[in-house]
XYZ file of C-alpha atoms in Angstrom:
529
model
C 6.627 7.513 -18.128
C 3.804 5.629 -16.443
C 2.202 2.668 -18.172
C -0.781 3.612 -20.318
C -4.196 2.109 -19.670
C -3.855 0.206 -22.963
C -0.520 -1.284 -21.878
C -1.937 -2.318 -18.527
C -4.996 -3.959 -20.062
C -2.885 -5.854 -22.580
C -0.416 -7.050 -19.923
C -3.168 -8.412 -17.701
C -4.933 -10.085 -20.629
C -1.662 -11.757 -21.649
C -1.101 -12.981 -18.102
C -4.542 -14.548 -17.946
C -4.070 -16.212 -21.321
C -0.840 -17.900 -20.271
C -1.710 -19.126 -16.796
C -3.997 -21.893 -18.014
C -5.556 -23.797 -15.136
C -3.180 -22.480 -12.455
C -4.915 -20.562 -9.684
C -3.917 -16.911 -9.405
C -2.630 -17.403 -5.853
C -0.011 -19.900 -7.043
C 0.547 -18.165 -10.372
C 1.603 -14.867 -8.782
C 4.597 -16.474 -7.028
C 5.964 -17.757 -10.330
C 5.264 -14.649 -12.387
C 6.817 -12.301 -9.817
C 9.773 -14.622 -9.289
C 10.551 -15.001 -12.979
C 10.026 -11.287 -13.635
C 12.452 -10.455 -10.841
C 15.019 -12.930 -12.134
C 14.709 -11.357 -15.553
C 15.423 -7.991 -13.930
C 18.508 -9.349 -12.151
C 19.700 -11.034 -15.358
C 19.416 -7.858 -17.389
C 21.068 -5.813 -14.644
C 23.984 -8.263 -14.618
C 24.150 -8.179 -18.420
C 24.403 -4.372 -18.440
C 27.128 -4.520 -15.799
C 29.071 -7.107 -17.810
C 28.788 -4.996 -20.965
C 30.351 -2.115 -19.065
C 33.299 -4.015 -17.582
C 34.153 -6.692 -20.162
C 34.493 -4.272 -23.079
C 33.778 -6.787 -25.784
C 35.155 -9.893 -24.076
C 32.847 -12.883 -23.643
C 31.574 -13.675 -20.140
C 31.875 -17.385 -20.895
C 35.594 -17.012 -21.653
C 36.342 -14.878 -18.576
C 34.404 -17.349 -16.445
C 36.183 -20.397 -17.882
C 39.609 -18.919 -17.068
C 38.893 -18.473 -13.350
C 35.258 -19.155 -12.300
C 35.706 -18.220 -8.642
C 37.419 -14.910 -9.411
C 34.908 -13.999 -12.102
C 31.913 -14.694 -9.890
C 33.470 -12.911 -6.912
C 33.924 -9.745 -8.941
C 30.261 -9.727 -9.948
C 29.134 -10.461 -6.384
C 31.234 -7.584 -5.065
C 29.438 -5.147 -7.357
C 25.906 -6.551 -7.540
C 25.539 -8.631 -4.390
C 24.903 -11.728 -6.527
C 26.484 -13.496 -9.500
C 25.028 -15.322 -12.495
C 27.183 -17.847 -14.261
C 27.113 -18.379 -18.041
C 24.022 -20.138 -19.472
C 21.942 -19.190 -16.411
C 20.576 -15.880 -17.674
C 16.923 -15.302 -18.478
C 17.917 -14.846 -22.106
C 19.462 -18.331 -22.044
C 16.103 -19.834 -21.118
C 14.510 -18.079 -24.093
C 17.270 -19.338 -26.419
C 16.703 -22.890 -25.177
C 12.971 -22.556 -25.837
C 13.598 -21.279 -29.365
C 15.979 -24.198 -29.962
C 13.449 -26.693 -28.550
C 15.815 -27.886 -25.829
C 14.270 -26.273 -22.738
C 13.533 -28.405 -19.674
C 12.227 -27.665 -16.195
C 15.593 -28.821 -14.867
C 17.245 -25.744 -16.384
C 15.322 -23.494 -14.001
C 15.978 -25.750 -11.014
C 19.712 -25.661 -11.769
C 19.710 -21.898 -12.354
C 18.188 -21.040 -9.001
C 20.385 -23.588 -7.259
C 23.446 -21.869 -8.720
C 22.071 -18.420 -7.884
C 21.536 -19.286 -4.205
C 25.176 -20.385 -4.013
C 26.432 -17.114 -5.497
C 24.960 -14.533 -3.126
C 27.464 -12.176 -1.496
C 27.753 -12.599 2.268
C 26.675 -9.012 2.922
C 23.629 -9.490 0.668
C 22.361 -12.731 2.260
C 19.385 -11.069 3.941
C 18.351 -9.384 0.702
C 18.470 -12.362 -1.673
C 18.312 -15.516 0.401
C 15.057 -17.426 -0.112
C 13.698 -14.761 -2.444
C 12.728 -17.395 -5.044
C 11.364 -19.944 -2.578
C 7.788 -19.280 -3.704
C 8.523 -21.163 -6.921
C 8.376 -24.960 -6.582
C 9.194 -26.553 -9.911
C 7.989 -29.965 -8.758
C 4.645 -28.583 -7.611
C 1.409 -30.142 -8.834
C 0.135 -26.558 -9.289
C 2.169 -26.467 -12.500
C 1.062 -29.790 -13.902
C 0.975 -33.528 -13.355
C 4.390 -34.262 -14.888
C 7.682 -32.621 -15.885
C 6.544 -32.060 -19.461
C 3.378 -30.265 -18.363
C 5.307 -28.158 -15.860
C 7.888 -27.261 -18.504
C 5.034 -26.156 -20.776
C 3.752 -23.743 -18.137
C 7.229 -22.302 -17.579
C 7.724 -21.872 -21.319
C 4.487 -19.885 -21.572
C 5.590 -17.603 -18.702
C 9.079 -17.054 -20.108
C 7.692 -16.250 -23.548
C 5.132 -13.943 -21.984
C 7.801 -12.017 -20.064
C 9.898 -11.837 -23.235
C 7.145 -9.853 -24.969
C 7.703 -6.113 -25.656
C 5.127 -5.220 -22.998
C 7.489 -6.595 -20.355
C 10.653 -4.973 -21.707
C 12.846 -4.030 -18.729
C 15.671 -2.454 -20.743
C 14.328 1.060 -20.302
C 14.577 3.273 -17.247
C 14.139 2.122 -13.663
C 10.784 3.919 -13.777
C 9.539 1.495 -16.450
C 10.617 -1.504 -14.386
C 8.983 -0.185 -11.234
C 5.798 0.782 -13.113
C 5.406 -2.787 -14.404
C 6.018 -4.265 -10.969
C 3.697 -1.814 -9.195
C 0.922 -2.439 -11.694
C 1.157 -6.207 -11.235
C 1.227 -5.945 -7.423
C -1.835 -3.687 -7.467
C -3.681 -5.884 -9.957
C -3.028 -9.117 -8.080
C -3.976 -7.394 -4.827
C -7.249 -6.237 -6.390
C -8.166 -9.672 -7.746
C -6.880 -11.555 -4.689
C -8.149 -9.106 -2.057
C -8.414 -11.756 0.673
C -4.952 -13.107 -0.139
C -2.909 -10.003 -0.937
C -5.147 -7.069 -0.047
C -3.763 -6.884 3.471
C -0.306 -6.201 2.058
C -1.396 -3.346 -0.195
C -1.968 0.225 0.985
C -3.858 2.521 -1.446
C -1.336 4.858 -3.041
C -3.367 7.931 -2.121
C -3.124 7.191 1.608
C 0.541 6.284 1.161
C 1.109 9.691 -0.424
C -0.636 11.505 2.417
C 1.502 9.720 4.993
C 4.739 10.125 3.031
C 4.326 13.840 2.452
C 3.588 14.502 6.103
C 6.504 12.349 7.262
C 9.035 14.018 4.970
C 7.801 17.618 5.164
C 10.674 19.970 5.969
C 13.184 17.138 5.759
C 13.250 16.524 2.011
C 16.906 17.563 1.733
C 18.113 15.329 4.536
C 20.978 12.928 3.923
C 21.450 9.586 5.666
C 17.716 9.310 6.242
C 16.363 6.041 7.705
C 12.814 4.782 7.234
C 11.153 1.810 8.905
C 7.951 -0.177 8.381
C 7.413 -2.971 10.958
C 4.645 -4.590 8.865
C 6.284 -3.945 5.535
C 3.961 -5.918 3.220
C 4.943 -5.182 -0.388
C 7.224 -2.307 0.664
C 4.998 0.367 -0.910
C 4.980 2.646 2.154
C 8.781 2.651 2.304
C 9.111 3.435 -1.386
C 6.461 6.147 -1.357
C 8.054 7.841 1.632
C 11.501 7.730 0.030
C 10.140 9.142 -3.233
C 9.602 12.519 -1.551
C 13.245 12.719 -0.461
C 15.505 14.577 -2.925
C 18.361 12.128 -2.337
C 16.330 8.956 -2.807
C 18.141 8.112 -6.050
C 21.599 8.425 -4.502
C 23.190 5.277 -3.211
C 23.574 5.173 0.549
C 21.471 8.261 1.275
C 18.257 6.480 2.243
C 18.273 3.310 4.326
C 15.221 1.051 4.119
C 14.252 -1.092 7.115
C 11.273 -3.386 7.554
C 9.893 -6.565 9.101
C 7.310 -8.996 7.781
C 6.162 -12.269 9.289
C 4.449 -13.731 6.193
C 6.695 -15.323 3.580
C 4.987 -14.039 0.410
C 5.145 -10.295 1.174
C 8.611 -10.782 2.678
C 9.755 -11.899 -0.771
C 7.692 -9.303 -2.626
C 8.973 -6.377 -0.564
C 12.614 -7.133 -1.321
C 11.860 -7.633 -5.014
C 9.853 -4.403 -5.049
C 12.610 -2.335 -3.477
C 15.300 -3.658 -5.804
C 13.135 -3.278 -8.909
C 12.695 0.358 -7.899
C 16.453 0.756 -8.139
C 17.275 0.506 -4.426
C 20.708 -1.051 -3.950
C 20.882 -4.238 -1.898
C 23.188 -2.644 0.712
C 20.558 0.021 1.437
C 17.918 -2.638 2.218
C 17.429 -4.375 5.544
C 14.192 -6.389 5.602
C 13.725 -9.064 8.274
C 11.469 -12.107 8.181
C 10.002 -11.917 11.677
C 6.894 -11.266 13.759
C 7.328 -7.656 14.860
C 5.416 -7.985 18.132
C 7.019 -11.284 19.134
C 10.517 -10.321 17.954
C 11.662 -6.744 18.358
C 14.121 -5.324 15.825
C 17.212 -7.574 16.115
C 19.483 -5.017 17.756
C 16.862 -3.781 20.239
C 18.131 -5.583 23.330
C 21.769 -6.721 23.231
C 23.254 -8.642 26.170
C 20.343 -7.605 28.321
C 20.880 -3.908 27.610
C 18.239 -1.880 25.833
C 19.919 -0.340 22.764
C 17.103 0.106 20.267
C 17.686 1.083 16.649
C 16.038 4.448 15.979
C 14.659 5.645 12.647
C 13.991 9.085 11.186
C 10.554 8.136 9.912
C 8.320 5.204 10.790
C 5.194 4.227 8.899
C 2.880 1.225 9.199
C -0.361 -0.340 8.041
C -0.635 -3.218 10.529
C -3.421 -5.834 10.578
C -6.417 -4.288 12.304
C -7.333 -5.467 15.807
C -5.179 -8.568 15.447
C -4.871 -11.191 18.173
C -1.433 -11.472 19.762
C 0.296 -13.067 22.719
C 0.361 -10.292 25.334
C 1.276 -12.520 28.263
C 4.188 -11.345 30.440
C 4.856 -8.290 28.283
C 4.790 -5.662 31.033
C 8.614 -5.401 31.183
C 9.098 -5.146 27.425
C 10.690 -1.694 26.937
C 8.371 -0.991 23.995
C 5.275 -0.989 26.205
C 6.604 -0.535 29.718
C 5.756 3.184 30.028
C 2.276 2.900 28.528
C 0.775 -0.507 29.235
C 0.062 -3.659 27.271
C -2.608 -3.883 24.573
C -5.445 -6.425 24.946
C -4.724 -9.846 23.474
C -7.613 -9.477 21.014
C -6.587 -6.000 19.826
C -2.916 -5.439 19.015
C -3.451 -1.984 17.481
C -1.704 -0.060 20.250
C 1.013 -2.694 20.477
C 1.974 -1.840 16.892
C 1.658 1.892 17.520
C 3.885 1.779 20.593
C 6.424 -0.411 18.787
C 6.658 2.248 16.059
C 6.936 5.079 18.586
C 9.618 3.236 20.536
C 11.838 3.038 17.436
C 11.303 6.666 16.400
C 14.165 9.156 16.585
C 13.573 12.033 18.997
C 13.373 14.390 16.015
C 11.395 11.973 13.846
C 7.749 11.601 12.936
C 5.587 8.510 12.478
C 2.286 7.699 10.771
C 0.186 4.597 11.353
C -3.099 3.392 9.837
C -5.564 2.073 12.417
C -9.285 1.363 12.873
C -11.309 4.135 14.511
C -11.840 1.989 17.606
C -8.419 2.993 18.942
C -9.744 6.532 19.347
C -12.465 5.695 21.870
C -12.206 2.135 23.225
C -11.679 1.984 26.989
C -9.902 -0.231 29.546
C -6.227 -0.883 28.674
C -6.497 0.991 25.377
C -8.012 3.982 27.141
C -5.088 4.093 29.553
C -2.551 3.889 26.721
C -4.369 6.655 24.849
C -4.406 8.868 27.950
C -0.677 8.408 28.402
C 0.027 9.345 24.781
C -2.106 12.475 25.112
C -0.552 13.512 28.412
C 2.922 13.090 26.898
C 1.845 15.359 23.986
C 2.895 12.691 21.479
C -0.190 12.683 19.237
C 0.155 15.430 16.653
C -2.797 14.782 14.343
C -5.600 12.321 13.627
C -7.034 12.012 10.111
C -10.297 10.216 9.407
C -10.642 8.695 5.929
C -13.664 7.510 3.903
C -14.856 3.922 4.044
C -14.136 1.369 1.294
C -10.688 2.675 0.375
C -8.975 -0.648 1.065
C -9.235 -3.864 -0.924
C -9.816 -6.167 2.032
C -11.635 -3.871 4.465
C -14.761 -1.793 3.929
C -14.501 -0.032 7.294
C -13.177 3.535 7.447
C -9.714 3.962 8.949
C -7.751 6.763 10.511
C -4.114 7.784 10.292
C -2.472 8.860 13.535
C 0.568 11.137 13.315
C 2.924 11.095 16.317
C 6.165 12.677 17.484
C 8.105 11.792 20.609
C 9.054 15.144 22.103
C 6.341 17.632 21.197
C 6.090 20.752 23.322
C 2.602 21.594 22.101
C -0.208 19.668 23.773
C -2.979 20.226 21.214
C -4.148 17.690 18.614
C -5.333 18.430 15.084
C -8.437 16.456 14.069
C -9.249 16.126 10.362
C -12.487 14.623 9.068
C -11.751 13.767 5.440
C -14.429 11.057 5.318
C -16.739 12.853 2.909
C -14.245 13.778 0.195
C -13.721 10.994 -2.361
C -14.619 9.632 -5.766
C -17.028 6.703 -5.823
C -15.946 3.841 -8.073
C -17.780 0.579 -8.792
C -17.000 -1.316 -5.592
C -14.613 1.034 -3.834
C -14.004 4.654 -3.043
C -10.870 6.540 -4.000
C -9.277 9.773 -2.861
C -8.903 12.330 -5.636
C -5.748 14.415 -6.012
C -7.553 17.456 -4.611
C -8.571 15.394 -1.565
C -4.953 14.403 -0.941
C -3.780 18.005 -1.333
C -6.404 19.290 1.080
C -5.486 16.745 3.776
C -1.744 17.359 3.468
C -2.110 21.148 3.457
C -4.418 21.036 6.482
C -2.046 18.856 8.509
C 1.216 20.555 7.544
C -0.138 24.056 8.148
C -2.383 22.967 11.044
C -5.410 24.686 9.600
C -8.843 24.880 11.143
C -11.553 24.540 8.506
C -15.230 24.609 9.383
C -16.779 21.141 9.336
C -13.425 19.651 8.245
C -10.712 20.188 10.857
C -10.254 21.411 14.417
C -7.292 21.923 16.756
C -8.346 20.653 20.168
C -6.629 21.868 23.321
C -5.506 19.474 26.035
C -8.270 20.814 28.306
C -10.843 20.132 25.585
C -9.587 16.560 25.274
C -9.658 16.097 29.042
C -13.249 17.358 29.107
C -14.038 14.535 26.667
C -12.393 12.063 29.057
C -9.544 11.459 26.552
C -11.982 10.180 23.947
C -10.443 11.060 20.570
C -13.360 10.099 18.347
C -13.237 12.622 15.525
C -16.959 13.640 15.555
C -16.470 14.942 19.111
C -14.156 17.615 17.740
C -15.205 18.171 14.120
C -18.892 18.988 13.751
C -19.970 17.961 10.263
C -23.704 18.334 10.960
C -25.516 20.193 8.207
C -28.743 21.902 9.317
C -31.665 21.322 7.038
C -33.058 24.381 5.346
C -35.977 25.916 7.300
C -39.292 25.304 5.564
C -41.465 28.398 5.035
C -44.863 26.889 5.870
C -46.822 30.059 4.957
C -45.072 30.335 1.604
C -45.529 26.614 0.954
C -49.250 26.910 1.727
C -49.608 29.783 -0.738
C -47.788 27.774 -3.419
C -50.140 24.810 -2.850
C -53.245 27.045 -3.134
C -51.925 28.588 -6.339
C -51.068 25.155 -7.733
C -54.545 23.786 -6.958
C -56.069 26.800 -8.660
C -53.963 26.170 -11.774
C -54.994 22.498 -11.779
C -58.709 23.390 -11.524
C -58.435 25.892 -14.401
C -56.576 23.338 -16.569
C -59.239 20.683 -15.890
C -62.020 23.152 -16.708
C -60.344 24.130 -19.983
C -59.904 20.460 -20.878
C -63.609 19.675 -20.210
C -64.614 22.621 -22.404
C -62.529 21.187 -25.228
C -64.286 17.836 -24.828
C -67.710 19.574 -25.105
C -66.646 21.050 -28.423
C -65.766 17.663 -29.895
C -68.201 16.111 -32.376
C -69.870 13.128 -30.718
C -70.213 9.959 -32.789
C -71.430 6.486 -31.766
C -67.763 5.376 -31.677
C -66.527 8.250 -29.454
C -69.518 8.833 -27.209
C -68.535 6.315 -24.479
C -64.892 7.415 -24.476
C -65.767 11.120 -24.102
C -68.256 10.460 -21.287
C -65.753 8.252 -19.418
C -63.055 10.939 -19.721
C -65.403 13.651 -18.376
C -66.291 11.410 -15.416
C -62.618 11.221 -14.382
C -62.314 15.023 -14.075
C -65.671 15.702 -12.366
């Protein structure tokens, strides 16, 4: 069950009460890190309860530490030794023996007890927390005080993780969204509105919901929301090994958040493969091996890359990702991201990418790339969204849907820019708006002033310009004014006004005039004469 508005409000209020003077940018790294460690601790505790059958973990560990830890690592991908659990921190606080060194030791031990096959999933995941940082306080005592407040906060019933995986993921998603809202310039770029995520996910998975061994890839993975939303529409998403999650992220904070997010949504570590790398500078690791192009292909690819980003496009002509299409300008990497996604798409797959509208009509190198995509029949649909949907960008965006081996040459254009709910500072798609977009794209519907299927010849006539208004006419003619009728109404209205004034003056003449009212009555009559 989703968190109620009351729960959300209380959680955020509690967070703000405990952070003291710490800036939210620094605070988020600690709160997410500790919350995630609490999740791992409780997951390990549940596993131990199932396998120890009443025996004490401390006793089993003391008999053969290496064997005990190895068994846990084999099952969970990590191991937590006795006295290093989240609950142990809380016990130490209650007994007035907590120190900042306890947390330093705990994470040191944890980093040493990561299974080899889980290195990429857990290694460095807690690096955002620096327990000697001045952000926490001027001395060890002050820093310990801040940690105590966070641990006690996350021990409150509002942050109870003992329920279903849905409760855990709801808490995490709420916090990611809330921090992204407050820190739009810092985290907004990593957060895709859930309504757009749902549109993309439903289109990407349509007709393939029953697939097994389905792979999904986001080359600018951010918080991992697009991967999770896409997987949520697959019937086998809750079965281990059925869905494989791939992603890349060059920034350290979202790289950590994405892995936490996936695992707190119940995704097993061996189904996750997230790399810390610059997607454009470093192709997926197994793309070119020993000089031979052997790219990893994915069933669905989705992305919300930084808009019109600068990148190093020098000497990129021979890169297999762009060789057939051309290289994007150094000041606009939009098509570089698009072509990277397309390159890694299975022949039977589908991809969706969020981009600024400029990619639809800008010329030069981008125009040549666009022409090549159209001529290869690889653009399936283009959806235009309202402005102000994103936290860090007020401009409207579009979603481009592509497939590699389409036979059809037409393109569906959807102008969904006028359907939304206006909030205080932002706009938001309503459920009916999402349904209309998805239904229109899936069933390739033509709706007057909303969508149009353009033929290849029509696109060629527009010189390969894909700007949506060229294909979807949303112009509303103003109602014709009946000048004769309007003139008659004005004459009748003037006549009514004259009669009303005459009746009013007659009433004034009937009033008894006194020295006190004489001047007032005369002045009033003068106004209407």
